[in-house]
PDB file of C-alpha atoms in Angstrom:
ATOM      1  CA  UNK L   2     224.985 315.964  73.832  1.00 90.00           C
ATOM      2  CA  UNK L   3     227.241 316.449  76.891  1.00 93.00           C
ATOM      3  CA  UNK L   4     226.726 313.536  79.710  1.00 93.00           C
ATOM      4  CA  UNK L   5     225.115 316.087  82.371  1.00 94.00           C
ATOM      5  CA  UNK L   6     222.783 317.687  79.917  1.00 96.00           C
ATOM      6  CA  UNK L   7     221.727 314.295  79.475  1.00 97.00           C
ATOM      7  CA  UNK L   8     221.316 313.000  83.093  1.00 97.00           C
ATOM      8  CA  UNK L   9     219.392 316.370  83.622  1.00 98.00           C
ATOM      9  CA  UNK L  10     216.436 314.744  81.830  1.00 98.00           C
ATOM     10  CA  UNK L  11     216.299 311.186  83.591  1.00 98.00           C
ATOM     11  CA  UNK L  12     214.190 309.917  86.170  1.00 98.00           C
ATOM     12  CA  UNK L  13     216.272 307.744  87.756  1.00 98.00           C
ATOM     13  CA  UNK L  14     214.197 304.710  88.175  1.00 98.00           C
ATOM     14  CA  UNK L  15     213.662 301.665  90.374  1.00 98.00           C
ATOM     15  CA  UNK L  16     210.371 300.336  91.189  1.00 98.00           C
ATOM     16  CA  UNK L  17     210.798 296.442  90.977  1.00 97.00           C
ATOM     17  CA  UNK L  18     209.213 294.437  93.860  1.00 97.00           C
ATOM     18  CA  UNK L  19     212.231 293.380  95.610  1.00 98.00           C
ATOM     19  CA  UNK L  20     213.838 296.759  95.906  1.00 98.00           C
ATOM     20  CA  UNK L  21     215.433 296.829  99.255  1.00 98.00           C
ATOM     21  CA  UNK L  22     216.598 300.145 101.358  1.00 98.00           C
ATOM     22  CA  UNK L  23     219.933 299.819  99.833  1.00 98.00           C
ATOM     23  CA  UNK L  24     219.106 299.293  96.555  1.00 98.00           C
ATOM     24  CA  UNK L  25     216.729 302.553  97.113  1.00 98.00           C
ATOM     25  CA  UNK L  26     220.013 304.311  98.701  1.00 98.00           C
ATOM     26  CA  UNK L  27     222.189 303.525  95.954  1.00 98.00           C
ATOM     27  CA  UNK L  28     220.120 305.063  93.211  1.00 98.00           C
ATOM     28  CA  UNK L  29     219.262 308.068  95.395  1.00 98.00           C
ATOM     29  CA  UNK L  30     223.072 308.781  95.569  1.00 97.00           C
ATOM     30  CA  UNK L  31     223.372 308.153  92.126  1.00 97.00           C
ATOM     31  CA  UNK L  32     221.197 310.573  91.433  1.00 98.00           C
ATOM     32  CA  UNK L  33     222.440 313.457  93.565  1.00 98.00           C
ATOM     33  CA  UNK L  34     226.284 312.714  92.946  1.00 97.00           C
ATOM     34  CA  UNK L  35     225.279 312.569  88.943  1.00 96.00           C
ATOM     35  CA  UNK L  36     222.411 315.840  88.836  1.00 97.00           C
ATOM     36  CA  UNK L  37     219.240 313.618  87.384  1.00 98.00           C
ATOM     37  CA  UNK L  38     216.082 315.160  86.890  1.00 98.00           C
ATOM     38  CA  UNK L  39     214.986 312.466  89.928  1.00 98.00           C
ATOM     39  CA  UNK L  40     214.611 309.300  91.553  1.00 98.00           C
ATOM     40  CA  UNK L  41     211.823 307.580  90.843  1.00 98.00           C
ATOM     41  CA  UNK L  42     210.746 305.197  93.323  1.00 98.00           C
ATOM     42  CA  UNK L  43     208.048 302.619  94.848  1.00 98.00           C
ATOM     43  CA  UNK L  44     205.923 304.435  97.571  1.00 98.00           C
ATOM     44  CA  UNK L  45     206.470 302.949  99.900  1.00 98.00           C
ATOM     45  CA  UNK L  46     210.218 304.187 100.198  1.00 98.00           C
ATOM     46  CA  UNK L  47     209.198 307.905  99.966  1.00 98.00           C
ATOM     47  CA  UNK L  48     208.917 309.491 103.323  1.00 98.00           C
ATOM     48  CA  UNK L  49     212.122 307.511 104.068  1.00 98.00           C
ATOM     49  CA  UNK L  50     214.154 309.132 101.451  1.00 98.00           C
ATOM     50  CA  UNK L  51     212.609 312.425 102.320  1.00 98.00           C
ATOM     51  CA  UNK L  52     213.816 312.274 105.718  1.00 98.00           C
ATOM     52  CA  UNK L  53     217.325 310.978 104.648  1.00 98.00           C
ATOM     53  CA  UNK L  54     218.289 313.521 101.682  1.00 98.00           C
ATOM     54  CA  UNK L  55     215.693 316.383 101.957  1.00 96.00           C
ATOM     55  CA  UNK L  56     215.612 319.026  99.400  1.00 93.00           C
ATOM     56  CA  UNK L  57     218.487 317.090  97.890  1.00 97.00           C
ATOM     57  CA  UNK L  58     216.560 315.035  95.849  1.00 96.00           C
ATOM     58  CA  UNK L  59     213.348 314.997  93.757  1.00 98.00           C
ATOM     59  CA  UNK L  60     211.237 311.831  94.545  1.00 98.00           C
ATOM     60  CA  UNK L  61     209.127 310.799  91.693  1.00 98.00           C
ATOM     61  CA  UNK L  62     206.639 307.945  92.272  1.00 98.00           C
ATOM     62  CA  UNK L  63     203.721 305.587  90.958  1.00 98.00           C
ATOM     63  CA  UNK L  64     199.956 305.400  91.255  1.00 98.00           C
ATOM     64  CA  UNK L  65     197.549 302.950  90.018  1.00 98.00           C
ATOM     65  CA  UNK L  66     201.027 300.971  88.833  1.00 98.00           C
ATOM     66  CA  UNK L  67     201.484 299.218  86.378  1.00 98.00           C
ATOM     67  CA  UNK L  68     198.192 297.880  85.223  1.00 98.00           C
ATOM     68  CA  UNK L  69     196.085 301.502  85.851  1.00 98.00           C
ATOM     69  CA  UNK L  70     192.644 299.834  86.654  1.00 98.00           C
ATOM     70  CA  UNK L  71     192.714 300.915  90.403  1.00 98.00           C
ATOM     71  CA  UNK L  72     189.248 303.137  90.820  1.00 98.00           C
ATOM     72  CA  UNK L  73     190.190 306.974  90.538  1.00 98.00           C
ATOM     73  CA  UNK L  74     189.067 307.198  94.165  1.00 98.00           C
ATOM     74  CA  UNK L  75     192.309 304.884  95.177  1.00 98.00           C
ATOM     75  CA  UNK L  76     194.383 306.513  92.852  1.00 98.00           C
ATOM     76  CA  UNK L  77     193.512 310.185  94.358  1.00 98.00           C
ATOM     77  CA  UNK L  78     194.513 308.453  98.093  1.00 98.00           C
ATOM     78  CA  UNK L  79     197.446 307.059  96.472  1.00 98.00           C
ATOM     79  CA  UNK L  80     198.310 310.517  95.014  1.00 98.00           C
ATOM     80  CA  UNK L  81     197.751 311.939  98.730  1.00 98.00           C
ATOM     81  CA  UNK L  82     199.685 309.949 100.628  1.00 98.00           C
ATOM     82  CA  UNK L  83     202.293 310.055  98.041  1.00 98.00           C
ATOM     83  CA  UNK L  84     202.579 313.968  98.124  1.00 98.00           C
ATOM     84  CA  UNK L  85     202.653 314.023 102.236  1.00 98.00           C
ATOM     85  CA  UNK L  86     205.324 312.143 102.360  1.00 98.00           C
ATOM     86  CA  UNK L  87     207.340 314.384  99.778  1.00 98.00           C
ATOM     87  CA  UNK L  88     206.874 312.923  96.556  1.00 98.00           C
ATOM     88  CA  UNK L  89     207.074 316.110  94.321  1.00 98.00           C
ATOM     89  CA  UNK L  90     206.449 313.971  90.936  1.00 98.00           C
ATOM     90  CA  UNK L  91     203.509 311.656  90.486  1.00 99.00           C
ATOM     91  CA  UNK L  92     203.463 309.154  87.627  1.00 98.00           C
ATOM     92  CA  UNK L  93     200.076 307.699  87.093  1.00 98.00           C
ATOM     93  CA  UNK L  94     198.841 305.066  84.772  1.00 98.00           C
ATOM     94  CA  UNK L  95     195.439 305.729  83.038  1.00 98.00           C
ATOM     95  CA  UNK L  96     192.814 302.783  83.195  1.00 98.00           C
ATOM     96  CA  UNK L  97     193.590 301.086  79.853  1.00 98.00           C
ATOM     97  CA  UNK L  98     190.749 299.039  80.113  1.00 98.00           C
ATOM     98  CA  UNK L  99     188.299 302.003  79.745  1.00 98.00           C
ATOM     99  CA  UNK L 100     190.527 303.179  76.673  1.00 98.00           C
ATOM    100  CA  UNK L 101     189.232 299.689  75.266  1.00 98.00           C
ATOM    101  CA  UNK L 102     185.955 300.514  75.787  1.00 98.00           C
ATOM    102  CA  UNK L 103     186.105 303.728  74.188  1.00 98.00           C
ATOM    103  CA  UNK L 104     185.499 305.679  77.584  1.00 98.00           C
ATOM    104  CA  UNK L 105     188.001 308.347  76.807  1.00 98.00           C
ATOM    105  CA  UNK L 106     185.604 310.777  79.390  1.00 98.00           C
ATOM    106  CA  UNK L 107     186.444 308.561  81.899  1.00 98.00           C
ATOM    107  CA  UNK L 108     190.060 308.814  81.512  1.00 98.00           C
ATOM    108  CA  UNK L 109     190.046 312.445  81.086  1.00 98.00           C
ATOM    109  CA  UNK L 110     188.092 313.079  84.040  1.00 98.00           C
ATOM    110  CA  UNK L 111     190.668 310.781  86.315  1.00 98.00           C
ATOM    111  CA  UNK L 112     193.855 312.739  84.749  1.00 99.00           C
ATOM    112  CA  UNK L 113     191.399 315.797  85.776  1.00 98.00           C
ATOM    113  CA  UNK L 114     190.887 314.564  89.160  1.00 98.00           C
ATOM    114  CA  UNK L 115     194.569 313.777  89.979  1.00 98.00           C
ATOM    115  CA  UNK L 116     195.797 316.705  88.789  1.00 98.00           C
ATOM    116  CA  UNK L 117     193.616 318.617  90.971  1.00 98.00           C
ATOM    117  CA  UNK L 118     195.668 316.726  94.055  1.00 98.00           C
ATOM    118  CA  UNK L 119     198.948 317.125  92.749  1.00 98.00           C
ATOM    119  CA  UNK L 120     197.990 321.055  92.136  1.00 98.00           C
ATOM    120  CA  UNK L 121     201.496 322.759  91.287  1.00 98.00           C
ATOM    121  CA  UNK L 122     203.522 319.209  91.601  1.00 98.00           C
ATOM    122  CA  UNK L 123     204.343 318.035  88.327  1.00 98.00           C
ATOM    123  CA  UNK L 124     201.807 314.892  87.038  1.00 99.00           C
ATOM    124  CA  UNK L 125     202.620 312.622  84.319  1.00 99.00           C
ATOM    125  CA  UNK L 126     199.888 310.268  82.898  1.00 99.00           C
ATOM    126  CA  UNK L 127     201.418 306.441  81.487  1.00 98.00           C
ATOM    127  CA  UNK L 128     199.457 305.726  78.523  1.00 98.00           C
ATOM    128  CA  UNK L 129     200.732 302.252  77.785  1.00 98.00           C
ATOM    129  CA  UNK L 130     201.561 303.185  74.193  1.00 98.00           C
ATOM    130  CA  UNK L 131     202.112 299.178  73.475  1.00 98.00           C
ATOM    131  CA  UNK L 132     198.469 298.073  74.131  1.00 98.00           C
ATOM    132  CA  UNK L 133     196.543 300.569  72.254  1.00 98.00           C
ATOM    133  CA  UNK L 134     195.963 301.585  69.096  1.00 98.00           C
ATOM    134  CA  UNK L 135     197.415 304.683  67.024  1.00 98.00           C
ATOM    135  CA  UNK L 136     193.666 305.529  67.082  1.00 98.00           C
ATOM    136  CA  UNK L 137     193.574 305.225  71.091  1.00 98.00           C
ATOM    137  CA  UNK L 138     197.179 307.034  71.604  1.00 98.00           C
ATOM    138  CA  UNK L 139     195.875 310.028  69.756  1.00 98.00           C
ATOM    139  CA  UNK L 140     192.453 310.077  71.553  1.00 98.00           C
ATOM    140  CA  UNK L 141     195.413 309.755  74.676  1.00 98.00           C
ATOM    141  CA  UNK L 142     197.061 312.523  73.373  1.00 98.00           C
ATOM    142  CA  UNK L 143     193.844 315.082  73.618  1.00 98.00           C
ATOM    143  CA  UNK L 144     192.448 313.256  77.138  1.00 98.00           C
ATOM    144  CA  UNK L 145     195.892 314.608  78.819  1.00 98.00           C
ATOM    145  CA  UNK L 146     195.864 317.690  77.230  1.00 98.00           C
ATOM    146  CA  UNK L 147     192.640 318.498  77.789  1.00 98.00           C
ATOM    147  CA  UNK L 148     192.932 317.456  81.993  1.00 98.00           C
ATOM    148  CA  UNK L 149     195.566 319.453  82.111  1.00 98.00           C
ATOM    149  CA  UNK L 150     198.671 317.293  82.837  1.00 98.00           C
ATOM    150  CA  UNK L 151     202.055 318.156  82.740  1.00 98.00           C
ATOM    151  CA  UNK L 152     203.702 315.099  80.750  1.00 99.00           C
ATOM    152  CA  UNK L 153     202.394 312.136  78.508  1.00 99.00           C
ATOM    153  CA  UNK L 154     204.302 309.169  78.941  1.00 98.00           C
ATOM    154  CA  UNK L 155     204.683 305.983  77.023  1.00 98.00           C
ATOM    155  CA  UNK L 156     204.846 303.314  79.292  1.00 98.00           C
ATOM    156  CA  UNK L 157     205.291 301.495  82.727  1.00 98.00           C
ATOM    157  CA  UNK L 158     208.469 299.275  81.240  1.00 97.00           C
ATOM    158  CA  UNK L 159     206.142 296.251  82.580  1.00 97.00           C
ATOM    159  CA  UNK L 160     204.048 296.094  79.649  1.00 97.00           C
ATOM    160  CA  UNK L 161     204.979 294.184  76.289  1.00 97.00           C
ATOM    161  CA  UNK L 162     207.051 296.818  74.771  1.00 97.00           C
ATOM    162  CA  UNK L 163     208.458 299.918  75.760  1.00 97.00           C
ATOM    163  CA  UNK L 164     208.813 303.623  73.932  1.00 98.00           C
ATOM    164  CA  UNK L 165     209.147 303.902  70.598  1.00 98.00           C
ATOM    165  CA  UNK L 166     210.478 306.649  68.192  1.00 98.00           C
ATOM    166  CA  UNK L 167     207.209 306.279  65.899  1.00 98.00           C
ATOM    167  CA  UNK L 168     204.834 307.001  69.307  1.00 98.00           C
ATOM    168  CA  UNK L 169     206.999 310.070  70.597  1.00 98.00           C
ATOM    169  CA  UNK L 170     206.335 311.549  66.903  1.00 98.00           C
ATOM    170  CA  UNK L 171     202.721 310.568  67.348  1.00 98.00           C
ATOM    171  CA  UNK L 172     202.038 312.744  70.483  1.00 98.00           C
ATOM    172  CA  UNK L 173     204.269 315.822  69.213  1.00 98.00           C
ATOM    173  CA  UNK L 174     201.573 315.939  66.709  1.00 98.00           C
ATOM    174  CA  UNK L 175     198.437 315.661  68.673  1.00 98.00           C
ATOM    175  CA  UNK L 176     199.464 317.290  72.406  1.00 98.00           C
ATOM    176  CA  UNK L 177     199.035 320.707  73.511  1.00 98.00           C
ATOM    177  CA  UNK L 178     201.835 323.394  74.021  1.00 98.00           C
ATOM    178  CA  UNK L 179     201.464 323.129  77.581  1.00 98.00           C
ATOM    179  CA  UNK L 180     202.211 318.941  77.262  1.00 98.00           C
ATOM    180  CA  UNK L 181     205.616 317.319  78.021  1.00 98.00           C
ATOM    181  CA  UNK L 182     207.012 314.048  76.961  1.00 98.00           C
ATOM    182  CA  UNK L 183     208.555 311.057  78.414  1.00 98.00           C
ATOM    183  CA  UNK L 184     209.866 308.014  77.137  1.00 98.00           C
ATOM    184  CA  UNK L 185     210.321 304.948  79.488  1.00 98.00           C
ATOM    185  CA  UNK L 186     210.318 301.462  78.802  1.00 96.00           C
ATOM    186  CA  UNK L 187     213.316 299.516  76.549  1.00 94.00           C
ATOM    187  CA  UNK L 188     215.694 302.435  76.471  1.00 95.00           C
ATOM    188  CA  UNK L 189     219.390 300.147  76.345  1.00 93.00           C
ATOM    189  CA  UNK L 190     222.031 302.768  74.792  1.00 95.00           C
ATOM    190  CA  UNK L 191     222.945 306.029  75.773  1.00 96.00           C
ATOM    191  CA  UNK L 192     222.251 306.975  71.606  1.00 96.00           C
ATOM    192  CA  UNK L 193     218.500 305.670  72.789  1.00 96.00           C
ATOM    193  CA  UNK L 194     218.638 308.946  75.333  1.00 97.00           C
ATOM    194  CA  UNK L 195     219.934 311.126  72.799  1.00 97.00           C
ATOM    195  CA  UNK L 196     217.457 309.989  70.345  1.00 98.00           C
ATOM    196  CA  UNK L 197     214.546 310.707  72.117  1.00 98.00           C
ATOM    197  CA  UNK L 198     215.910 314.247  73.575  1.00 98.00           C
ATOM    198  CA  UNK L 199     216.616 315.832  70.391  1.00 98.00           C
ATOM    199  CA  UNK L 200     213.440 314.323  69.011  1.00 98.00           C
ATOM    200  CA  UNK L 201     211.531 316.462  72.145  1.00 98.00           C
ATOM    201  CA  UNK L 202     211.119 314.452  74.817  1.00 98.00           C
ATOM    202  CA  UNK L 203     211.665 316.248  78.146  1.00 98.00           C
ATOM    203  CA  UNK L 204     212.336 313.317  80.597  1.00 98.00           C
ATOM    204  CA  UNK L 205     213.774 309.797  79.991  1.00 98.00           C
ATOM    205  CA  UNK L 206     212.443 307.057  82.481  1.00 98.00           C
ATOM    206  CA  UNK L 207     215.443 303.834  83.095  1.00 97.00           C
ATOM    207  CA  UNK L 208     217.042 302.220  85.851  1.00 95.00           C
ATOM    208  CA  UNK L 209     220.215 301.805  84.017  1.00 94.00           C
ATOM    209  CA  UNK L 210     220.924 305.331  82.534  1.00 95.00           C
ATOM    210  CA  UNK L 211     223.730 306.163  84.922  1.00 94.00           C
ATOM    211  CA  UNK L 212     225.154 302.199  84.026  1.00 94.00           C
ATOM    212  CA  UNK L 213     224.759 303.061  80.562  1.00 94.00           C
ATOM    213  CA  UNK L 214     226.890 306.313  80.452  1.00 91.00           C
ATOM    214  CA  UNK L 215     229.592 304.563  82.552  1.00 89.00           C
ATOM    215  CA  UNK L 216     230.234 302.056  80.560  1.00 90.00           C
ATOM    216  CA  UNK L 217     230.192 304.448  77.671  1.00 85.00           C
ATOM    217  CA  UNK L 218     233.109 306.809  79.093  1.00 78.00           C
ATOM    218  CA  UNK L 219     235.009 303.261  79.805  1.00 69.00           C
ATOM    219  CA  UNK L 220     234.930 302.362  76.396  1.00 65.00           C
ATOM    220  CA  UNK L 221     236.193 306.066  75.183  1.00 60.00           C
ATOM    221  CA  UNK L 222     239.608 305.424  77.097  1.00 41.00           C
TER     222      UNK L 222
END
């Protein structure tokens, strides 16, 4: 798979506490110089890089991140804000904790709700693949579809593991046609891209994509 087909598909992410303007600069020119899919980034750093690279870019960002048990009513205000200040791309984490208690309803009717805000922006709901059970990711699979999201996605990379092979095969059995995939968490080689593109997966979510494919072409000469 050529390197910009590749880069096409990533969300080119930083969103650890510490992230300064520069380090937020740095990855935004990254991703226009190398054509990624977009930047994702903390919220707080949105209407910023709006106003500094315009249509340039496509900002991604999180809500309810990474643990997912704000109330739906902060996540919708979240979403909002997010989507004045020219966030295109929202990435939302569902509330786990009601997945536990077997309130799939719950979680179906908060996908619902945000996609409602985010209207013809594209929404992708964080299932946390690595705390539930293949019983819970499938139950996943149908809340998403059925709310009407653009994109299931495995994880927040904060959790205790990251995407996995065996979970992208899970959902491609159990979305809807209309349902996109992303993996994001623990993806360290540029055959770890590949892998999950051919296998269906519409985005990638790293921070170190870009690093990765560097070093690659280095170690081809």
């Amino acid at each position: 798979m050529e390197t910009r087909e590749i880069l096409s598909h990533v969300d080119h992410t930083l969103l650890k506490a510490f992230a300064t303007w520069e380090d937020i600069q740095k990855i935004c020119e990254e991703a226009i110089e190398y054509g990624t899919a977009s930047v994702c980034i903390p919220a707080s750093y949105i209407r910023k890089v709006h106003d500094t690279y315009g249509e340039k870019i496509n900002i991604c960002t999180v809500v309810g991140f990474p643990l997912g048990y704000s109330t739906t009513t902060a996540k919708i205000a979240e979403t909002q804000q997010a989507l004045a200040d020219g966030a295109t791309e929202i990435d939302m984490v569902i509330n786990i904790a009601e997945v536990k208690n077997g309130n799939y309803e719950y979680v179906t009717d908060e996908i619902r709700a945000l996609k409602a805000v985010t209207g013809d922006k594209v929404l992708k709901v964080i299932i946390e693949t690595c705390y539930l059970t293949e019983e819970e990711k499938i139950a996943m699979c149908k809340a998403v579809t059925k709310a009407g999201a653009d994109y299931i996605k495995t994880s927040t990379g904060f959790g205790t593991g990251g995407a996995t092979m065996e979970d992208i095969l899970l959902f491609k059995e159990h979305i809807g046609p209309n349902v996109k995939m992303k993996a994001a968490g623990g993806i360290r080689s540029v055959a770890d891209m590949e892998a999950f593109l051919n296998a269906g997966c519409d985005r990638i979510g790293t921070s170190s994509a870009i690093k990765l494919i560097k070093e690659q072409s280095a170690d081809n000469y």
